[in-house]
mmCIF file of C-alpha atoms in Angstrom:
data_model
loop_
_atom_site.group_PDB
_atom_site.id
_atom_site.type_symbol
_atom_site.label_atom_id
_atom_site.label_comp_id
_atom_site.label_asym_id
_atom_site.label_seq_id
_atom_site.Cartn_x
_atom_site.Cartn_y
_atom_site.Cartn_z
ATOM 1 C CA MET M 23 -49.494 -28.726 -1.972
ATOM 2 C CA SER M 24 -50.379 -25.237 -3.421
ATOM 3 C CA ASP M 25 -47.216 -25.260 -5.502
ATOM 4 C CA GLN M 26 -48.217 -28.617 -7.084
ATOM 5 C CA VAL M 27 -51.494 -27.194 -7.928
ATOM 6 C CA LEU M 28 -50.018 -23.992 -9.312
ATOM 7 C CA VAL M 29 -47.693 -26.029 -11.505
ATOM 8 C CA ALA M 30 -50.587 -28.090 -12.705
ATOM 9 C CA VAL M 31 -52.675 -24.977 -13.769
ATOM 10 C CA ILE M 32 -49.727 -23.372 -15.473
ATOM 11 C CA SER M 33 -49.004 -26.613 -17.270
ATOM 12 C CA ALA M 34 -52.566 -27.005 -18.417
ATOM 13 C CA LEU M 35 -52.726 -23.302 -19.664
ATOM 14 C CA GLY M 36 -49.440 -23.935 -21.621
ATOM 15 C CA SER M 37 -50.806 -27.067 -23.218
ATOM 16 C CA ALA M 38 -54.020 -25.221 -24.146
ATOM 17 C CA LEU M 39 -51.990 -22.378 -25.667
ATOM 18 C CA VAL M 40 -49.794 -24.678 -27.742
ATOM 19 C CA ALA M 41 -52.937 -26.557 -28.994
ATOM 20 C CA TYR M 42 -54.504 -23.245 -30.000
ATOM 21 C CA ILE M 43 -51.370 -22.031 -31.783
ATOM 22 C CA THR M 44 -50.993 -25.329 -33.524
ATOM 23 C CA ALA M 45 -54.801 -25.499 -34.569
ATOM 24 C CA HIS M 46 -54.498 -21.851 -35.859
ATOM 25 C CA GLU M 47 -51.423 -22.471 -37.936
ATOM 26 C CA ASN M 48 -52.782 -25.687 -39.524
ATOM 27 C CA ARG M 49 -55.886 -23.787 -40.448
ATOM 28 C CA LYS M 50 -53.884 -21.102 -42.196
ATOM 29 C CA LYS M 51 -52.068 -23.663 -44.078
ATOM 30 C CA ASN M 52 -55.252 -25.386 -45.150
ATOM 31 C CA GLU M 53 -56.715 -22.046 -46.292
ATOM 32 C CA SER M 54 -53.602 -21.312 -48.267
ATOM 33 C CA LYS M 55 -53.590 -24.827 -49.989
ATOM 34 C CA GLU M 56 -57.367 -24.302 -50.900
ATOM 35 C CA LYS M 57 -56.639 -20.930 -52.339
ATOM 36 C CA GLU M 58 -53.778 -22.358 -54.364
ATOM 37 C CA LEU M 59 -55.889 -25.365 -55.572
ATOM 38 C CA SER M 60 -58.686 -22.908 -56.466
ATOM 39 C CA GLU M 61 -56.319 -20.835 -58.487
ATOM 40 C CA LEU M 62 -54.953 -23.845 -60.152
ATOM 41 C CA GLU M 63 -58.250 -24.930 -61.288
ATOM 42 C CA LYS M 64 -58.983 -21.577 -62.712
ATOM 43 C CA LEU M 65 -55.712 -21.711 -64.651
ATOM 44 C CA LYS M 66 -56.469 -25.252 -65.924
ATOM 45 C CA GLU M 67 -59.911 -24.006 -67.083
ATOM 46 C CA GLU M 68 -58.404 -20.976 -68.796
ATOM 47 C CA ASN M 69 -55.750 -23.203 -70.409
ATOM 48 C CA ALA M 70 -58.560 -25.525 -71.724
ATOM 49 C CA GLN M 71 -60.432 -22.680 -73.231
ATOM 50 C CA LEU M 72 -57.371 -21.348 -74.877
ATOM 51 C CA ARG M 73 -56.420 -24.611 -76.369
ATOM 52 C CA LYS M 74 -60.013 -25.025 -77.749
ATOM 53 C CA LYS M 75 -59.753 -21.593 -79.282
ATOM 54 C CA LEU M 76 -56.272 -22.242 -80.826
ATOM 55 C CA GLU M 77 -57.659 -25.485 -82.359
ATOM 56 C CA ARG M 78 -60.586 -23.712 -83.808
ATOM 57 C CA LYS M 79 -58.234 -21.019 -85.270
ATOM 58 C CA SER M 80 -55.901 -23.678 -86.588
ATOM 59 C CA LYS M 81 -58.838 -25.637 -88.266
ATOM 60 C CA ASP M 82 -60.046 -22.412 -89.804
ATOM 61 C CA GLU M 83 -56.621 -21.746 -91.276
ATOM 62 C CA ASN M 84 -56.380 -25.358 -92.530
ATOM 63 C CA SER M 85 -59.813 -25.205 -94.194
ATOM 64 C CA GLU M 86 -58.917 -21.983 -96.146
#
């Protein structure tokens, strides 16, 4: 009887450990994705600003 209890306890601890590790790794992946998306948004914004600047410069050259 005590062997069965010990097996059940070890099994429960193992399951809890696997669940913790899985959750931790998923959280790290999500944080990494959010960081990449944030950087992508910044680059898109910078790209838009540079395009506007280039268009203004092009218009100025054409008007001269």
